[in-house]
mmCIF file of C-alpha atoms in Angstrom:
data_model
loop_
_atom_site.group_PDB
_atom_site.id
_atom_site.type_symbol
_atom_site.label_atom_id
_atom_site.label_comp_id
_atom_site.label_asym_id
_atom_site.label_seq_id
_atom_site.Cartn_x
_atom_site.Cartn_y
_atom_site.Cartn_z
ATOM 1 C CA MET A 1 -12.845 42.147 76.909
ATOM 2 C CA GLU A 2 -12.378 38.348 76.539
ATOM 3 C CA LEU A 3 -15.340 37.786 74.352
ATOM 4 C CA ALA A 4 -14.652 40.804 72.612
ATOM 5 C CA PHE A 5 -11.015 39.146 71.861
ATOM 6 C CA TYR A 6 -12.291 35.647 70.907
ATOM 7 C CA LEU A 7 -15.157 37.401 69.082
ATOM 8 C CA GLY A 8 -12.453 39.370 67.021
ATOM 9 C CA GLY A 9 -10.108 37.056 66.282
ATOM 10 C CA LEU A 10 -13.072 34.342 64.806
ATOM 11 C CA VAL A 11 -14.419 37.454 62.462
ATOM 12 C CA ALA A 12 -10.987 37.998 61.744
ATOM 13 C CA VAL A 13 -9.965 34.287 60.835
ATOM 14 C CA ILE A 14 -13.144 34.327 58.671
ATOM 15 C CA ALA A 15 -12.587 37.490 56.705
ATOM 16 C CA THR A 16 -9.414 36.300 56.346
ATOM 17 C CA LEU A 17 -10.380 33.662 54.281
ATOM 18 C CA GLY A 18 -13.124 34.925 52.327
ATOM 19 C CA VAL A 19 -9.893 36.955 51.500
ATOM 20 C CA ILE A 20 -7.669 33.837 50.059
ATOM 21 C CA THR A 21 -10.412 32.296 48.461
ATOM 22 C CA GLY A 22 -12.483 35.016 46.773
ATOM 23 C CA THR A 23 -12.310 35.621 43.183
ATOM 24 C CA ASN A 24 -13.139 39.197 42.881
ATOM 25 C CA ALA A 25 -10.774 41.512 43.836
ATOM 26 C CA VAL A 26 -12.913 44.193 45.148
ATOM 27 C CA HIS A 27 -14.678 41.981 47.685
ATOM 28 C CA SER A 28 -11.173 39.870 48.579
ATOM 29 C CA LEU A 29 -10.486 43.794 49.509
ATOM 30 C CA LEU A 30 -13.768 44.299 51.717
ATOM 31 C CA ASN A 31 -13.275 41.197 53.279
ATOM 32 C CA LEU A 32 -9.608 42.774 54.037
ATOM 33 C CA ILE A 33 -10.858 45.718 55.759
ATOM 34 C CA VAL A 34 -12.941 43.185 57.790
ATOM 35 C CA SER A 35 -10.783 41.494 59.183
ATOM 36 C CA LEU A 36 -8.392 44.148 59.672
ATOM 37 C CA ILE A 37 -10.897 46.190 61.601
ATOM 38 C CA ALA A 38 -11.742 42.686 63.530
ATOM 39 C CA VAL A 39 -7.690 42.654 64.446
ATOM 40 C CA ALA A 40 -8.157 46.141 65.521
ATOM 41 C CA ILE A 41 -11.203 45.231 68.006
ATOM 42 C CA VAL A 42 -8.519 42.596 69.485
ATOM 43 C CA PHE A 43 -6.076 45.088 69.657
ATOM 44 C CA PHE A 44 -8.470 46.439 71.854
ATOM 45 C CA ALA A 45 -9.636 43.878 73.928
ATOM 46 C CA LEU A 46 -5.774 43.038 74.353
ATOM 47 C CA GLY A 47 -5.328 46.722 76.566
ATOM 48 C CA ALA A 48 -2.646 48.469 73.448
ATOM 49 C CA PRO A 49 -5.697 51.090 71.938
ATOM 50 C CA PHE A 50 -2.715 53.041 70.060
ATOM 51 C CA ALA A 51 -2.303 50.009 67.781
ATOM 52 C CA GLY A 52 -5.812 49.546 67.645
ATOM 53 C CA ALA A 53 -6.415 53.266 66.505
ATOM 54 C CA LEU A 54 -3.534 53.137 64.640
ATOM 55 C CA GLU A 55 -4.658 49.965 62.817
ATOM 56 C CA ILE A 56 -7.688 51.346 61.606
ATOM 57 C CA ILE A 57 -6.438 54.646 60.930
ATOM 58 C CA VAL A 58 -2.844 53.232 58.465
ATOM 59 C CA TYR A 59 -4.394 49.900 57.392
ATOM 60 C CA ALA A 60 -7.819 49.776 56.813
ATOM 61 C CA GLY A 61 -7.514 53.758 56.366
ATOM 62 C CA ALA A 62 -4.928 54.498 54.273
ATOM 63 C CA ILE A 63 -3.595 51.529 52.323
ATOM 64 C CA MET A 64 -6.446 49.743 51.510
ATOM 65 C CA VAL A 65 -7.511 52.756 49.748
ATOM 66 C CA LEU A 66 -4.437 52.490 48.262
ATOM 67 C CA PHE A 67 -5.149 48.945 46.875
ATOM 68 C CA VAL A 68 -9.144 50.024 46.641
ATOM 69 C CA PHE A 69 -7.580 52.903 44.111
ATOM 70 C CA VAL A 70 -5.425 50.319 42.566
ATOM 71 C CA VAL A 71 -7.933 48.185 41.750
ATOM 72 C CA MET A 72 -10.245 50.778 40.587
ATOM 73 C CA ILE A 73 -7.191 52.414 38.153
ATOM 74 C CA LEU A 74 -6.836 49.105 36.654
ATOM 75 C CA ASN A 75 -11.199 47.836 35.583
ATOM 76 C CA LEU A 76 -10.588 44.759 35.334
ATOM 77 C CA GLY A 77 -14.196 43.568 34.608
ATOM 78 C CA GLN A 78 -16.141 40.171 34.651
ATOM 79 C CA GLY A 79 -13.857 38.462 32.418
ATOM 80 C CA ALA A 80 -10.575 38.717 35.814
ATOM 81 C CA VAL A 81 -13.527 36.437 37.997
ATOM 82 C CA GLU A 82 -14.010 33.538 35.574
ATOM 83 C CA GLN A 83 -9.999 33.635 34.722
ATOM 84 C CA GLU A 84 -9.763 33.651 39.033
ATOM 85 C CA ARG A 85 -12.155 30.571 39.385
ATOM 86 C CA LEU A 86 -10.009 28.807 36.437
ATOM 87 C CA TRP A 87 -7.102 29.057 38.660
ATOM 88 C CA LEU A 88 -9.076 27.785 41.594
ATOM 89 C CA GLN A 89 -8.986 24.390 41.002
ATOM 90 C CA ALA A 90 -8.601 21.739 43.909
ATOM 91 C CA ARG A 91 -5.484 20.511 42.761
ATOM 92 C CA THR A 92 -3.899 24.177 42.736
ATOM 93 C CA TRP A 93 -4.285 25.131 46.608
ATOM 94 C CA ILE A 94 -4.359 21.628 47.919
ATOM 95 C CA LEU A 95 -1.106 21.371 48.591
ATOM 96 C CA PRO A 96 0.101 24.879 49.757
ATOM 97 C CA ALA A 97 -2.668 24.681 52.106
ATOM 98 C CA ILE A 98 -1.137 21.054 53.310
ATOM 99 C CA LEU A 99 1.996 22.667 53.577
ATOM 100 C CA SER A 100 0.721 25.810 55.335
ATOM 101 C CA LEU A 101 -1.351 23.703 57.652
ATOM 102 C CA VAL A 102 1.556 21.822 58.130
ATOM 103 C CA LEU A 103 3.938 24.682 59.669
ATOM 104 C CA LEU A 104 0.799 26.138 61.436
ATOM 105 C CA GLY A 105 0.608 22.412 63.365
ATOM 106 C CA THR A 106 4.117 22.927 64.414
ATOM 107 C CA LEU A 107 3.682 26.673 65.495
ATOM 108 C CA LEU A 108 0.927 25.484 67.825
ATOM 109 C CA VAL A 109 2.729 22.222 68.989
ATOM 110 C CA THR A 110 5.680 24.818 69.953
ATOM 111 C CA LEU A 111 3.864 27.620 71.539
ATOM 112 C CA SER A 112 1.821 24.936 73.532
ATOM 113 C CA ALA A 113 5.195 22.568 74.944
ATOM 114 C CA GLY A 114 6.035 26.637 76.259
ATOM 115 C CA ASP A 115 6.415 27.104 79.329
ATOM 116 C CA GLY A 116 2.606 28.875 79.319
ATOM 117 C CA GLY A 117 0.552 30.094 82.071
ATOM 118 C CA ARG A 118 0.937 34.062 81.507
ATOM 119 C CA MET A 119 -2.214 35.780 81.472
ATOM 120 C CA ILE A 120 -3.181 39.191 79.848
ATOM 121 C CA SER A 121 -4.956 41.410 82.010
ATOM 122 C CA GLY A 122 -6.211 44.060 79.150
ATOM 123 C CA ASP A 123 -4.391 46.923 82.049
ATOM 124 C CA MET A 124 -4.284 49.781 79.262
ATOM 125 C CA LEU A 125 -1.246 51.005 77.634
ATOM 126 C CA THR A 126 -1.697 54.342 76.949
ATOM 127 C CA ALA A 127 0.075 56.266 73.515
ATOM 128 C CA LYS A 128 2.062 58.112 76.536
ATOM 129 C CA ALA A 129 4.090 55.594 76.850
ATOM 130 C CA VAL A 130 4.783 54.215 73.668
ATOM 131 C CA GLY A 131 5.584 57.624 73.157
ATOM 132 C CA ARG A 132 8.431 57.991 75.778
ATOM 133 C CA THR A 133 9.568 55.320 74.570
ATOM 134 C CA LEU A 134 9.788 55.903 70.789
ATOM 135 C CA PHE A 135 11.496 59.429 71.128
ATOM 136 C CA GLY A 136 13.622 57.977 73.973
ATOM 137 C CA PRO A 137 15.598 54.969 73.342
ATOM 138 C CA TRP A 138 14.077 53.923 69.997
ATOM 139 C CA LEU A 139 14.899 57.060 68.594
ATOM 140 C CA LEU A 140 17.353 56.255 65.800
ATOM 141 C CA VAL A 141 14.708 53.573 64.959
ATOM 142 C CA VAL A 142 12.281 56.740 64.429
ATOM 143 C CA GLU A 143 14.571 57.836 62.100
ATOM 144 C CA LEU A 144 15.535 54.718 60.126
ATOM 145 C CA ALA A 145 11.214 54.169 59.727
ATOM 146 C CA ALA A 146 11.388 57.903 57.967
ATOM 147 C CA MET A 147 14.547 57.061 55.683
ATOM 148 C CA LEU A 148 12.724 53.730 55.029
ATOM 149 C CA LEU A 149 9.232 56.213 53.886
ATOM 150 C CA LEU A 150 11.053 58.397 52.177
ATOM 151 C CA ALA A 151 12.607 55.291 50.142
ATOM 152 C CA GLY A 152 9.447 53.953 49.238
ATOM 153 C CA LEU A 153 8.551 57.170 48.097
ATOM 154 C CA VAL A 154 10.708 57.571 45.892
ATOM 155 C CA THR A 155 10.758 54.019 44.834
ATOM 156 C CA ALA A 156 6.726 54.346 43.535
ATOM 157 C CA SER A 157 7.020 57.243 41.960
ATOM 158 C CA HIS A 158 9.924 56.070 39.984
ATOM 159 C CA VAL A 159 8.400 53.186 39.478
ATOM 160 C CA GLY A 160 5.144 53.351 38.995
ATOM 161 C CA ARG A 161 5.483 56.332 35.918
ATOM 162 C CA LEU A 162 3.849 54.778 32.698
ATOM 163 C CA PRO A 163 6.618 54.415 29.903
ATOM 164 C CA ARG A 164 7.180 57.891 27.384
ATOM 165 C CA ASP A 165 5.721 57.208 24.182
ATOM 166 C CA ARG A 166 2.558 55.592 25.808
ATOM 167 C CA ARG A 167 2.119 58.586 28.128
ATOM 168 C CA ASP A 168 1.800 60.691 24.920
ATOM 169 C CA ASP A 169 -0.055 58.596 23.202
ATOM 170 C CA LYS A 170 -2.166 59.161 26.379
ATOM 171 C CA LYS A 171 -2.176 62.565 25.682
ATOM 172 C CA GLY A 172 -2.983 62.702 22.217
ATOM 173 C CA GLY A 173 -6.576 60.520 22.807
ATOM 174 C CA ASN A 174 -7.754 62.610 25.049
ATOM 175 C CA MET B 1 -11.560 33.582 83.506
ATOM 176 C CA ASN B 2 -9.663 36.257 83.998
ATOM 177 C CA GLY B 3 -7.532 38.030 80.975
ATOM 178 C CA ILE B 4 -6.547 35.973 78.206
ATOM 179 C CA PRO B 5 -3.477 33.519 77.942
ATOM 180 C CA MET B 6 -1.345 34.302 76.132
ATOM 181 C CA GLU B 7 -0.916 31.708 74.285
ATOM 182 C CA HIS B 8 -4.348 32.196 72.199
ATOM 183 C CA GLY B 9 -3.316 35.373 71.149
ATOM 184 C CA LEU B 10 0.059 34.013 69.799
ATOM 185 C CA ALA B 11 -2.265 31.483 68.259
ATOM 186 C CA LEU B 12 -4.398 33.497 66.497
ATOM 187 C CA ALA B 13 -1.776 35.632 64.966
ATOM 188 C CA ALA B 14 -0.255 31.683 63.825
ATOM 189 C CA VAL B 15 -3.775 31.379 62.636
ATOM 190 C CA LEU B 16 -3.095 34.324 60.504
ATOM 191 C CA PHE B 17 -0.101 34.523 59.205
ATOM 192 C CA ALA B 18 -0.579 30.403 57.955
ATOM 193 C CA LEU B 19 -3.724 31.735 56.171
ATOM 194 C CA GLY B 20 -1.714 33.974 54.732
ATOM 195 C CA LEU B 21 0.996 32.137 53.769
ATOM 196 C CA ALA B 22 -1.532 29.443 52.003
ATOM 197 C CA GLY B 23 -3.030 32.838 50.062
ATOM 198 C CA LEU B 24 0.638 34.049 48.647
ATOM 199 C CA MET B 25 1.324 30.220 47.823
ATOM 200 C CA PHE B 26 -1.589 29.265 45.229
ATOM 201 C CA ARG B 27 -2.613 32.512 44.096
ATOM 202 C CA ARG B 28 -1.510 33.746 41.255
ATOM 203 C CA ASN B 29 -2.802 37.036 41.035
ATOM 204 C CA MET B 30 -0.904 39.992 41.888
ATOM 205 C CA VAL B 31 -3.207 41.607 43.497
ATOM 206 C CA PHE B 32 -4.441 38.832 45.900
ATOM 207 C CA VAL B 33 -1.010 37.990 46.528
ATOM 208 C CA LEU B 34 -0.331 41.496 48.099
ATOM 209 C CA MET B 35 -3.334 40.748 50.050
ATOM 210 C CA SER B 36 -2.063 38.022 51.290
ATOM 211 C CA LEU B 37 1.516 39.535 52.628
ATOM 212 C CA GLU B 38 -0.462 42.577 54.208
ATOM 213 C CA VAL B 39 -2.730 39.935 55.543
ATOM 214 C CA MET B 40 1.057 38.129 56.963
ATOM 215 C CA LEU B 41 2.208 41.228 57.701
ATOM 216 C CA ASN B 42 -0.712 41.705 60.496
ATOM 217 C CA ALA B 43 -0.452 39.133 61.556
ATOM 218 C CA ALA B 44 3.300 39.627 62.848
ATOM 219 C CA GLY B 45 2.738 43.159 64.306
ATOM 220 C CA LEU B 46 -0.460 41.047 66.083
ATOM 221 C CA ALA B 47 2.019 39.069 67.897
ATOM 222 C CA PHE B 48 4.685 42.310 68.575
ATOM 223 C CA ILE B 49 1.091 43.852 70.054
ATOM 224 C CA VAL B 50 0.467 40.710 72.020
ATOM 225 C CA ALA B 51 3.781 40.105 73.404
ATOM 226 C CA GLY B 52 4.206 43.401 74.825
ATOM 227 C CA THR B 53 0.937 42.834 76.485
ATOM 228 C CA ALA B 54 1.265 40.041 78.084
ATOM 229 C CA TRP B 55 4.714 41.291 79.973
ATOM 230 C CA GLY B 56 3.755 44.942 80.284
ATOM 231 C CA GLN B 57 5.961 47.088 78.119
ATOM 232 C CA PRO B 58 4.840 49.505 75.740
ATOM 233 C CA GLU B 59 7.943 48.748 73.177
ATOM 234 C CA GLY B 60 5.465 46.103 71.303
ATOM 235 C CA GLN B 61 3.179 48.712 70.261
ATOM 236 C CA ALA B 62 6.219 50.607 69.121
ATOM 237 C CA MET B 63 7.231 47.768 67.359
ATOM 238 C CA PHE B 64 3.970 47.557 65.486
ATOM 239 C CA LEU B 65 4.443 51.114 64.321
ATOM 240 C CA LEU B 66 7.151 50.212 62.744
ATOM 241 C CA VAL B 67 5.894 46.975 61.199
ATOM 242 C CA ILE B 68 2.971 48.968 60.078
ATOM 243 C CA THR B 69 5.495 51.432 58.391
ATOM 244 C CA LEU B 70 6.900 49.304 57.279
ATOM 245 C CA ALA B 71 3.629 47.528 55.335
ATOM 246 C CA ALA B 72 2.962 51.113 53.957
ATOM 247 C CA ALA B 73 6.549 51.191 52.484
ATOM 248 C CA GLU B 74 5.605 47.689 50.563
ATOM 249 C CA ALA B 75 2.417 48.378 49.323
ATOM 250 C CA SER B 76 3.216 51.665 47.784
ATOM 251 C CA VAL B 77 6.530 49.896 46.057
ATOM 252 C CA ALA B 78 4.322 46.946 45.620
ATOM 253 C CA LEU B 79 1.427 48.832 43.861
ATOM 254 C CA ALA B 80 3.305 50.896 41.337
ATOM 255 C CA LEU B 81 5.200 47.531 40.502
ATOM 256 C CA LEU B 82 1.669 46.284 40.128
ATOM 257 C CA ILE B 83 0.674 49.076 37.303
ATOM 258 C CA GLN B 84 3.768 49.157 36.157
ATOM 259 C CA LEU B 85 3.320 44.946 35.006
ATOM 260 C CA TYR B 86 -0.660 45.413 34.298
ATOM 261 C CA HIS B 87 0.725 48.114 31.603
ATOM 262 C CA ARG B 88 3.252 46.013 29.955
ATOM 263 C CA PHE B 89 1.415 42.562 30.069
ATOM 264 C CA LYS B 90 -2.218 43.562 29.997
ATOM 265 C CA THR B 91 -2.367 40.622 32.587
ATOM 266 C CA LEU B 92 -2.004 40.739 36.228
ATOM 267 C CA ASP B 93 -0.619 37.198 36.516
ATOM 268 C CA THR B 94 3.140 36.819 37.876
ATOM 269 C CA ASP B 95 3.808 33.447 35.666
ATOM 270 C CA LYS B 96 3.468 36.319 32.826
ATOM 271 C CA ALA B 97 6.285 38.163 34.143
ATOM 272 C CA SER B 98 8.111 34.881 34.988
ATOM 273 C CA GLY B 99 10.986 35.670 31.866
ATOM 274 C CA MET B 100 13.488 38.066 31.514
ATOM 275 C CA ARG B 101 13.289 40.605 29.488
ATOM 276 C CA GLY B 102 9.628 39.715 28.539
#
């Protein structure tokens, strides 16, 4: 279990580095999927199998497929990779990297200064307990999530439509 | 060695969050910005799971479910905006969309 946790974490960090430094959008997306699956392995190792399954089904399965689909719709081509390489100069990324490192250092120092020593034994917390929480005391939160998804659906279908003239062009052209 | 210290799990979440934040700041292509946002949301979910399992309570996983819901809604709206950006400016450069009225 410890081995799965540390190896999964290592793979997640390396794949995430590949995501943020990649120049090809599809390669970065595949790296992101690897990172999400590694985080799912971390969840399984920690004893949260329901969350791990959800991570694979919803994140790696649904959201990432949406990303891949949009990237394929846009059909960026070879020029995009050259453009990305031009944008990724050292003077562009050095300052944000330093800022994030400072924030990360602060977080880590704060973590190590806390009253630590709590161990995660890896006991399973199954979907039954989660369901009892969600549909018992947290029912209102579930309804709020449903409303959020409905709002997201309406917004995406409203924002995502093309202007009328362009849509007619496309119909006429084909 | 029995069990994982909670700090290690939280440190992993912090590292992933910092990587996502750095990507969010230094990328100009909107696809990469959105991917960095997903990484950051995922790190927040990981922190919830670590805390939930450390105390042996299911609330962490319930909260993770809500984080995933938020990520799904955010991804769909943001990808619709991305398609609009590409159709109007023929580019994914976020700086091109910084002016009002195009």
